């Protein structure tokens, strides 16, 4: 068996876990196939709520060796994401200048540094940069002079280094981690006494209010409320002193924590109060979300039936696209090809549906009647690149919309 069942909450250890969502059997969304007739293995995709700390978590954990065997994600393809990284760098640099004005260059460690998008921006802003990244295919070249350790983050790794960091960032990783205790203990170990841990995770509130269930897949083990995030950090002696909501990835939480007692910002109490009000600790807080998902699926399927026989191309071989296609049961009969700018993905086949992924310039010859936006979170950016084709754009989420 290449997965294990979750029996207790990874934040607080409670066994009071209640299932509130079942998306059926789903392939591993990033396991792109190299053959059109490949049969992708599928795993249950369900969410459990911890009624003690309000963490939402998948009911299973797929073995990371299987899950991350070939990870194609490249964050810098999106200029939106690059801008987001730049803003974060400037913001943290200004905070540092305020607290430690006598030192010129803060040291930052980015955990799961991916293709070093964030680190490059940080370097330009004036940071001394360091990264840790488990994927071998994402290591920077030597001439880029970015020190990245090729490993999974852990307390053991932190202890084996001499890291004393002014900032540790974790912007696309926390939701992927099974052993959060070990992760946070490692952060604590590597932080300078006044250092700040800045963690970003997709915010459960945005997923619930927008119905964006397509961020639910096997890599995302946890779906955080602020309360759950605060619980795991404070359990290990990192005090949360500020929280922000940022628009990246359909809406994310950016949480600031430290071993040092910084004054606690009003945002902390405000967000906890909001979550209590919304009933995020109880299954009934999730009923509308589940209904919205089913409604949106029904509306999309109705539209797809209405345009059957027309040329439909999907834009963005995103992980969320795989979830949408599989959950809605769409096939090659509905969507002929997927286009994506990521060279790694081109020529491969989307798992579960076998739809081929090609370079976006294929569309110039195909002249699609419809473009299904599977990377709907980058709608504006992609629309600018595709509007000359005069195709009708279908935006499946946050709620189904047709752009002519
Ligand atoms: P993304 O939404 O970043 O992530 P996820 O896989 O986590 O759902 O995926 C967007 C995909 O769209 C990614 O494969 C890159 C691709 N893309 C383009 O090909 N062109 C573009 O202009 C943009 C913005 C994205
Ligand atoms: Zn819990």
Short mmCIF file of C-alpha atoms and ligand atoms in Angstrom, two decimals:
data_model
loop_
_atom_site.label_atom_id
_atom_site.label_comp_id
_atom_site.label_asym_id
_atom_site.label_seq_id
_atom_site.Cartn_x
_atom_site.Cartn_y
_atom_site.Cartn_z
CA UNK A 1 0.00 0.00 0.00
CA UNK A 2 1.47 3.35 -0.96
CA UNK A 3 -0.72 5.42 1.33
CA UNK A 4 -1.70 5.54 5.00
CA UNK A 5 -4.97 6.41 6.68
CA UNK A 6 -5.17 9.49 8.94
CA UNK A 7 -6.48 8.58 12.39
CA UNK A 8 -5.57 11.65 14.41
CA UNK A 9 -5.23 15.36 13.73
CA UNK A 10 -1.72 16.40 12.63
CA UNK A 11 -2.03 19.74 14.43
CA UNK A 12 -3.49 18.81 17.83
CA UNK A 13 -3.57 15.01 17.98
CA UNK A 14 -7.35 14.81 18.48
CA UNK A 15 -9.25 11.81 17.14
CA UNK A 16 -12.48 13.76 16.74
CA UNK A 17 -12.29 13.79 12.94
CA UNK A 18 -15.48 14.11 10.90
CA UNK A 19 -15.69 13.58 7.13
CA UNK A 20 -17.50 16.40 5.34
CA UNK A 21 -16.42 16.12 1.71
CA UNK A 22 -15.87 13.22 -0.67
CA UNK A 23 -14.54 14.01 -4.17
CA UNK A 24 -14.35 10.35 -5.14
CA UNK A 25 -11.31 8.54 -6.51
CA UNK A 26 -8.68 10.88 -7.97
CA UNK A 27 -5.35 10.28 -9.74
CA UNK A 28 -2.22 12.05 -8.48
CA UNK A 29 -2.63 15.39 -10.19
CA UNK A 30 1.04 16.01 -10.95
CA UNK A 31 1.78 12.50 -12.17
CA UNK A 32 1.58 13.38 -15.86
CA UNK A 33 1.53 10.33 -18.10
CA UNK A 34 3.90 9.74 -20.98
CA UNK A 35 1.50 7.42 -22.85
CA UNK A 36 -1.99 8.29 -24.06
CA UNK A 37 -3.38 4.91 -22.94
CA UNK A 38 -1.75 4.87 -19.49
CA UNK A 39 -4.04 3.97 -16.59
CA UNK A 40 -3.31 6.37 -13.73
CA UNK A 41 -3.68 4.89 -10.24
CA UNK A 42 -6.44 6.61 -8.24
CA UNK A 43 -6.78 7.26 -4.52
CA UNK A 44 -9.68 8.37 -2.29
CA UNK A 45 -9.98 12.15 -1.99
CA UNK A 46 -11.91 13.06 1.16
CA UNK A 47 -11.69 15.79 3.79
CA UNK A 48 -11.96 15.36 7.54
CA UNK A 49 -12.57 18.18 10.00
CA UNK A 50 -10.84 18.18 13.38
CA UNK A 51 -13.51 19.38 15.75
CA UNK A 52 -10.88 20.33 18.33
CA UNK A 53 -8.58 22.73 16.42
CA UNK A 54 -10.60 23.22 13.16
CA UNK A 55 -7.95 21.85 10.80
CA UNK A 56 -9.33 20.28 7.63
CA UNK A 57 -7.20 17.39 6.44
CA UNK A 58 -7.23 14.62 3.85
CA UNK A 59 -8.22 11.20 5.09
CA UNK A 60 -5.08 9.63 3.62
CA UNK A 61 -1.40 10.47 3.16
CA UNK A 62 0.10 9.15 -0.06
CA UNK A 63 3.74 8.07 0.29
CA UNK A 64 5.82 11.17 -0.61
CA UNK A 65 8.18 9.00 -2.66
CA UNK A 66 5.26 8.16 -4.94
CA UNK A 67 3.64 11.59 -4.76
CA UNK A 68 6.74 13.62 -5.57
CA UNK A 69 8.43 11.12 -7.87
CA UNK A 70 8.38 13.65 -10.71
CA UNK A 71 7.29 17.08 -9.69
CA UNK A 72 6.79 19.44 -12.65
CA UNK A 73 5.79 22.63 -10.82
CA UNK A 74 7.59 25.82 -11.94
CA UNK A 75 6.38 28.85 -10.11
CA UNK A 76 8.15 31.60 -12.10
CA UNK A 77 6.10 31.01 -15.27
CA UNK A 78 3.56 33.35 -13.75
CA UNK A 79 4.42 37.03 -13.59
CA UNK A 80 1.66 37.42 -10.98
CA UNK A 81 3.60 35.10 -8.69
CA UNK A 82 6.86 36.95 -9.34
CA UNK A 83 5.24 40.22 -8.33
CA UNK A 84 3.86 38.59 -5.21
CA UNK A 85 7.41 37.46 -4.30
CA UNK A 86 8.83 40.92 -4.87
CA UNK A 87 6.22 42.54 -2.62
CA UNK A 88 6.90 40.04 0.14
CA UNK A 89 10.66 40.75 -0.09
CA UNK A 90 10.14 44.50 0.11
CA UNK A 91 7.77 44.15 3.03
CA UNK A 92 10.06 41.91 5.08
CA UNK A 93 13.05 44.12 4.31
CA UNK A 94 11.17 47.15 5.63
CA UNK A 95 10.23 45.25 8.81
CA UNK A 96 13.86 44.30 9.31
CA UNK A 97 15.03 47.88 8.82
CA UNK A 98 12.57 48.96 11.49
CA UNK A 99 13.73 46.42 14.11
CA UNK A 100 17.42 45.94 13.31
CA UNK A 101 18.52 49.17 11.64
CA UNK A 102 22.17 48.66 12.66
CA UNK A 103 22.60 45.65 10.36
CA UNK A 104 22.65 46.07 6.59
CA UNK A 105 21.65 42.65 5.22
CA UNK A 106 19.11 40.29 6.72
CA UNK A 107 19.58 36.54 6.21
CA UNK A 108 16.61 34.61 4.86
CA UNK A 109 15.97 30.92 4.40
CA UNK A 110 13.21 29.88 2.05
CA UNK A 111 11.94 26.38 2.78
CA UNK A 112 10.88 24.48 -0.33
CA UNK A 113 12.45 27.16 -2.49
CA UNK A 114 11.12 25.55 -5.67
CA UNK A 115 12.76 27.20 -8.70
CA UNK A 116 14.17 30.03 -6.46
CA UNK A 117 11.63 32.59 -7.66
CA UNK A 118 11.21 34.05 -4.18
CA UNK A 119 14.93 33.90 -3.41
CA UNK A 120 15.90 35.78 -6.58
CA UNK A 121 13.50 38.57 -5.69
CA UNK A 122 14.79 38.59 -2.10
CA UNK A 123 18.36 38.90 -3.34
CA UNK A 124 17.47 41.91 -5.46
CA UNK A 125 15.83 43.55 -2.48
CA UNK A 126 19.02 43.08 -0.40
CA UNK A 127 18.77 39.80 1.51
CA UNK A 128 21.45 37.15 2.03
CA UNK A 129 19.61 34.16 0.60
CA UNK A 130 19.47 30.44 1.39
CA UNK A 131 17.15 27.71 0.23
CA UNK A 132 16.14 24.15 0.98
CA UNK A 133 14.37 22.17 -1.70
CA UNK A 134 13.77 18.42 -1.96
CA UNK A 135 13.31 18.15 -5.75
CA UNK A 136 16.57 17.43 -7.57
CA UNK A 137 15.21 18.80 -10.84
CA UNK A 138 14.73 22.24 -9.28
CA UNK A 139 18.33 22.91 -8.17
CA UNK A 140 19.75 26.24 -9.40
CA UNK A 141 22.85 26.08 -11.61
CA UNK A 142 26.18 26.71 -9.89
CA UNK A 143 26.78 30.01 -11.67
CA UNK A 144 23.59 31.42 -10.16
CA UNK A 145 25.31 31.36 -6.75
CA UNK A 146 22.19 30.49 -4.79
CA UNK A 147 23.00 28.15 -1.88
CA UNK A 148 20.20 25.57 -1.94
CA UNK A 149 20.34 22.38 0.13
CA UNK A 150 18.72 19.51 -1.73
CA UNK A 151 16.65 17.91 1.03
CA UNK A 152 13.32 17.80 2.86
CA UNK A 153 13.07 20.28 5.72
CA UNK A 154 13.24 18.71 9.19
CA UNK A 155 14.49 19.40 12.68
CA UNK A 156 17.37 17.03 11.98
CA UNK A 157 18.38 19.02 8.91
CA UNK A 158 18.11 22.31 10.84
CA UNK A 159 20.41 20.92 13.55
CA UNK A 160 22.95 19.77 10.99
CA UNK A 161 23.34 23.33 9.64
CA UNK A 162 24.52 26.55 11.27
CA UNK A 163 21.46 28.53 10.18
CA UNK A 164 20.65 31.57 12.35
CA UNK A 165 18.06 33.25 10.22
CA UNK A 166 16.45 36.67 10.47
CA UNK A 167 13.61 35.33 8.37
CA UNK A 168 12.40 31.89 7.43
CA UNK A 169 9.78 31.79 4.72
CA UNK A 170 7.59 28.85 3.76
CA UNK A 171 5.26 29.94 1.02
CA UNK A 172 4.16 26.85 -0.81
CA UNK A 173 4.88 23.95 1.45
CA UNK A 174 3.10 23.91 4.81
CA UNK A 175 -0.06 22.32 3.47
CA UNK A 176 2.07 19.52 2.01
CA UNK A 177 3.73 18.49 5.26
CA UNK A 178 2.57 15.46 7.23
CA UNK A 179 4.81 15.83 10.29
CA UNK A 180 4.15 19.46 11.19
CA UNK A 181 5.68 19.10 14.66
CA UNK A 182 9.05 18.23 13.17
CA UNK A 183 8.80 21.00 10.58
CA UNK A 184 8.05 23.70 13.15
CA UNK A 185 10.72 22.45 15.56
CA UNK A 186 13.22 22.78 12.70
CA UNK A 187 12.09 26.35 12.06
CA UNK A 188 12.47 27.19 15.73
CA UNK A 189 15.96 25.73 15.71
CA UNK A 190 17.08 27.77 12.67
CA UNK A 191 15.57 31.13 13.65
CA UNK A 192 17.63 33.93 15.21
CA UNK A 193 16.30 34.99 18.66
CA UNK A 194 14.37 37.86 17.08
CA UNK A 195 13.87 36.07 13.76
CA UNK A 196 10.49 35.85 12.08
CA UNK A 197 8.84 32.83 10.55
CA UNK A 198 6.59 33.85 7.68
CA UNK A 199 4.32 31.12 6.44
CA UNK A 200 1.80 31.30 3.63
CA UNK A 201 -0.92 28.76 3.07
CA UNK A 202 -4.07 28.79 0.99
CA UNK A 203 -6.76 30.02 3.38
CA UNK A 204 -9.66 27.69 4.05
CA UNK A 205 -12.02 30.67 4.22
CA UNK A 206 -11.36 31.54 0.59
CA UNK A 207 -11.81 27.97 -0.53
CA UNK A 208 -15.10 27.80 1.36
CA UNK A 209 -16.52 31.13 0.28
CA UNK A 210 -15.44 30.78 -3.37
CA UNK A 211 -16.18 27.09 -3.73
CA UNK A 212 -12.68 26.53 -5.12
CA UNK A 213 -12.50 22.85 -4.33
CA UNK A 214 -9.94 22.31 -7.11
CA UNK A 215 -7.09 23.03 -4.70
CA UNK A 216 -8.01 19.81 -2.93
CA UNK A 217 -5.65 17.07 -4.06
CA UNK A 218 -3.30 14.54 -2.54
CA UNK A 219 -0.33 16.88 -2.19
CA UNK A 220 -2.38 19.21 -0.02
CA UNK A 221 -2.71 17.29 3.20
CA UNK A 222 -4.03 20.21 5.30
CA UNK A 223 -6.47 23.10 4.69
CA UNK A 224 -5.80 25.72 7.30
CA UNK A 225 -8.00 27.92 9.35
CA UNK A 226 -6.01 30.61 11.11
CA UNK A 227 -6.87 28.94 14.41
CA UNK A 228 -5.31 25.64 13.31
CA UNK A 229 -2.17 27.45 12.08
CA UNK A 230 -1.85 29.37 15.31
CA UNK A 231 -2.31 26.15 17.30
CA UNK A 232 0.53 24.30 15.59
CA UNK A 233 2.98 27.22 15.80
CA UNK A 234 2.24 28.10 19.42
CA UNK A 235 2.38 24.47 20.46
CA UNK A 236 6.10 24.69 19.74
CA UNK A 237 6.79 28.08 21.25
CA UNK A 238 6.45 30.35 18.21
CA UNK A 239 4.09 33.20 19.04
CA UNK A 240 1.87 34.41 16.23
CA UNK A 241 1.97 38.22 16.23
CA UNK A 242 0.40 39.17 12.90
CA UNK A 243 -1.71 37.73 10.11
CA UNK A 244 -2.58 39.03 6.66
CA UNK A 245 -4.78 37.81 3.88
CA UNK A 246 -3.08 37.88 0.48
CA UNK A 247 -4.67 37.20 -2.91
CA UNK A 248 -2.20 34.60 -4.24
CA UNK A 249 -3.45 31.07 -5.07
CA UNK A 250 -7.08 32.10 -4.83
CA UNK A 251 -6.62 33.62 -1.35
CA UNK A 252 -3.94 32.82 1.20
CA UNK A 253 -3.08 33.44 4.82
CA UNK A 254 0.30 34.96 5.61
CA UNK A 255 1.13 34.30 9.22
CA UNK A 256 4.04 35.87 11.14
CA UNK A 257 5.47 34.12 14.21
CA UNK A 258 8.56 34.41 16.37
CA UNK A 259 10.30 33.16 19.51
CA UNK A 260 10.58 36.84 20.44
CA UNK A 261 7.57 38.62 21.98
CA UNK A 262 6.68 41.15 19.31
CA UNK A 263 3.57 43.17 20.12
CA UNK A 264 0.55 41.17 18.96
CA UNK A 265 -1.27 42.93 16.16
CA UNK A 266 -5.04 43.40 16.21
CA UNK A 267 -5.35 41.21 13.09
CA UNK A 268 -4.77 38.10 15.22
CA UNK A 269 -7.77 38.49 17.52
CA UNK A 270 -9.95 39.77 14.68
CA UNK A 271 -9.44 36.69 12.53
CA UNK A 272 -9.94 34.23 15.39
CA UNK A 273 -13.24 35.97 16.21
CA UNK A 274 -14.30 35.81 12.57
CA UNK A 275 -13.63 32.07 12.38
CA UNK A 276 -15.58 31.38 15.54
CA UNK A 277 -18.45 33.35 14.13
CA UNK A 278 -18.39 31.30 10.91
CA UNK A 279 -18.51 28.01 12.82
CA UNK A 280 -15.34 26.61 11.23
CA UNK A 281 -14.89 24.26 14.17
CA UNK A 282 -18.11 22.37 13.39
CA UNK A 283 -19.21 20.23 10.42
CA UNK A 284 -22.26 22.40 9.84
CA UNK A 285 -19.93 25.27 8.90
CA UNK A 286 -19.14 23.28 5.72
CA UNK A 287 -22.59 22.40 4.38
CA UNK A 288 -22.89 25.33 1.94
CA UNK A 289 -19.41 24.66 0.58
CA UNK A 290 -20.31 21.10 -0.33
CA UNK A 291 -23.59 22.20 -1.93
CA UNK A 292 -21.78 24.88 -3.98
CA UNK A 293 -19.33 22.31 -5.35
CA UNK A 294 -22.13 20.06 -6.51
CA UNK A 295 -24.08 22.97 -8.05
CA UNK A 296 -21.07 24.29 -9.93
CA UNK A 297 -20.33 20.84 -11.33
CA UNK A 298 -23.92 20.46 -12.51
CA UNK A 299 -23.79 23.86 -14.27
CA UNK A 300 -20.46 23.16 -15.96
CA UNK A 301 -21.67 19.77 -17.20
CA UNK A 302 -24.81 21.36 -18.59
CA UNK A 303 -22.71 23.88 -20.51
CA UNK A 304 -20.34 21.18 -21.79
CA UNK A 305 -23.32 19.15 -23.03
CA UNK A 306 -24.67 22.21 -24.80
CA UNK A 307 -21.41 22.78 -26.71
CA UNK A 308 -20.68 19.12 -27.46
CA UNK A 309 -19.05 18.72 -30.89
CA UNK A 310 -17.39 22.15 -30.81
CA UNK A 311 -13.61 22.58 -30.62
CA UNK A 312 -12.68 22.94 -26.95
CA UNK A 313 -9.13 23.53 -25.77
CA UNK A 314 -8.24 23.79 -22.08
CA UNK A 315 -5.61 26.33 -21.01
CA UNK A 316 -3.25 25.39 -18.16
CA UNK A 317 -2.21 21.84 -17.30
CA UNK A 318 -2.52 22.87 -13.70
CA UNK A 319 -3.01 20.50 -10.82
CA UNK A 320 -6.36 22.13 -10.14
CA UNK A 321 -7.34 21.46 -13.75
CA UNK A 322 -6.80 17.74 -13.25
CA UNK A 323 -9.09 17.82 -10.20
CA UNK A 324 -11.80 19.67 -12.10
CA UNK A 325 -11.67 17.40 -15.16
CA UNK A 326 -11.72 14.22 -13.08
CA UNK A 327 -14.32 15.32 -10.54
CA UNK A 328 -16.63 16.43 -13.36
CA UNK A 329 -15.90 13.31 -15.39
CA UNK A 330 -14.86 15.30 -18.49
CA UNK A 331 -13.01 13.35 -21.19
CA UNK A 332 -11.31 13.75 -24.57
CA UNK A 333 -14.82 13.93 -26.05
CA UNK A 334 -15.37 17.18 -24.16
CA UNK A 335 -11.87 18.72 -24.24
CA UNK A 336 -9.58 17.85 -27.17
CA UNK A 337 -6.27 19.18 -25.90
CA UNK A 338 -4.74 21.10 -22.99
CA UNK A 339 -2.14 23.78 -23.69
CA UNK A 340 0.54 24.94 -21.27
CA UNK A 341 3.75 26.95 -21.52
CA UNK A 342 5.69 24.65 -19.19
CA UNK A 343 8.12 22.70 -21.41
CA UNK A 344 8.16 19.77 -18.91
CA UNK A 345 4.44 19.23 -19.37
CA UNK A 346 4.26 19.44 -23.15
CA UNK A 347 3.82 16.14 -25.00
CA UNK A 348 2.55 14.44 -21.84
CA UNK A 349 -0.99 13.36 -20.94
CA UNK A 350 -3.18 14.64 -18.17
CA UNK A 351 -3.78 11.92 -15.55
CA UNK A 352 -7.19 10.26 -15.40
CA UNK A 353 -8.42 11.76 -18.68
CA UNK A 354 -5.50 11.08 -21.04
CA UNK A 355 -5.94 14.48 -22.68
CA UNK A 356 -2.68 15.53 -24.36
CA UNK A 357 -0.79 18.64 -23.25
CA UNK A 358 0.72 20.77 -26.02
CA UNK A 359 2.42 24.13 -26.52
CA UNK A 360 -0.03 27.06 -26.54
CA UNK A 361 0.92 27.94 -30.12
CA UNK A 362 -1.01 24.82 -31.20
CA UNK A 363 -4.12 26.93 -30.74
CA UNK A 364 -3.17 29.12 -33.70
CA UNK A 365 -3.82 26.14 -35.97
CA UNK A 366 -6.75 24.67 -34.03
CA UNK A 367 -8.81 27.87 -33.75
CA UNK A 368 -10.78 26.63 -30.74
CA UNK A 369 -14.41 27.65 -30.39
CA UNK A 370 -14.02 27.53 -26.62
CA UNK A 371 -11.11 27.83 -24.19
CA UNK A 372 -11.72 26.19 -20.82
CA UNK A 373 -9.58 28.09 -18.32
CA UNK A 374 -8.07 25.43 -16.09
CA UNK A 375 -5.64 28.01 -14.67
CA UNK A 376 -8.57 30.32 -13.91
CA UNK A 377 -6.53 31.98 -11.13
CA UNK A 378 -4.41 33.58 -13.88
CA UNK A 379 -7.37 34.51 -16.05
CA UNK A 380 -6.30 38.10 -16.84
CA UNK A 381 -2.76 37.09 -17.75
CA UNK A 382 -3.87 34.22 -19.99
CA UNK A 383 -6.76 36.14 -21.53
CA UNK A 384 -4.27 38.74 -22.82
CA UNK A 385 -2.39 35.94 -24.59
CA UNK A 386 -5.46 34.27 -26.09
CA UNK A 387 -7.99 36.99 -26.85
CA UNK A 388 -6.75 37.40 -30.46
CA UNK A 389 -8.06 33.88 -31.15
CA UNK A 390 -11.61 35.15 -30.66
CA UNK A 391 -12.59 32.00 -28.80
CA UNK A 392 -15.20 32.01 -26.07
CA UNK A 393 -13.53 31.67 -22.66
CA UNK A 394 -15.12 29.40 -20.09
CA UNK A 395 -14.01 30.20 -16.55
CA UNK A 396 -15.12 27.27 -14.38
CA UNK A 397 -14.37 28.76 -10.96
CA UNK A 398 -14.85 30.53 -8.52
CA UNK A 399 -18.25 30.29 -10.15
CA UNK A 400 -18.93 29.36 -13.74
CA UNK A 401 -18.68 32.30 -16.14
CA UNK A 402 -18.53 32.60 -19.91
CA UNK A 403 -16.44 35.48 -21.34
CA UNK A 404 -17.16 36.44 -24.97
P1 LIG B 1 -1.03 26.92 -11.28
O1 LIG B 1 -2.34 27.59 -11.13
O2 LIG B 1 0.18 27.72 -11.05
O3 LIG B 1 -0.87 25.77 -10.28
P2 LIG B 1 -1.50 24.40 -9.84
O4 LIG B 1 -0.82 23.40 -10.74
O5 LIG B 1 -1.01 24.39 -8.45
O6 LIG B 1 -2.99 24.34 -9.95
O7 LIG B 1 -0.93 26.28 -12.71
C1 LIG B 1 -0.98 27.12 -13.80
C2 LIG B 1 -0.51 26.38 -15.02
O8 LIG B 1 -0.74 27.21 -16.13
C3 LIG B 1 0.97 26.07 -15.00
O9 LIG B 1 1.21 24.79 -15.55
C4 LIG B 1 1.58 27.13 -15.91
C5 LIG B 1 0.46 27.43 -16.86
N1 LIG B 1 0.46 28.80 -17.35
C6 LIG B 1 0.74 29.03 -18.68
O10 LIG B 1 1.02 28.06 -19.43
N2 LIG B 1 0.73 30.31 -19.14
C7 LIG B 1 0.44 31.37 -18.35
O11 LIG B 1 0.44 32.53 -18.81
C8 LIG B 1 0.15 31.13 -16.98
C9 LIG B 1 -0.18 32.26 -16.06
C10 LIG B 1 0.17 29.82 -16.52
ZN1 LIG B 2 -6.83 19.24 15.50
#
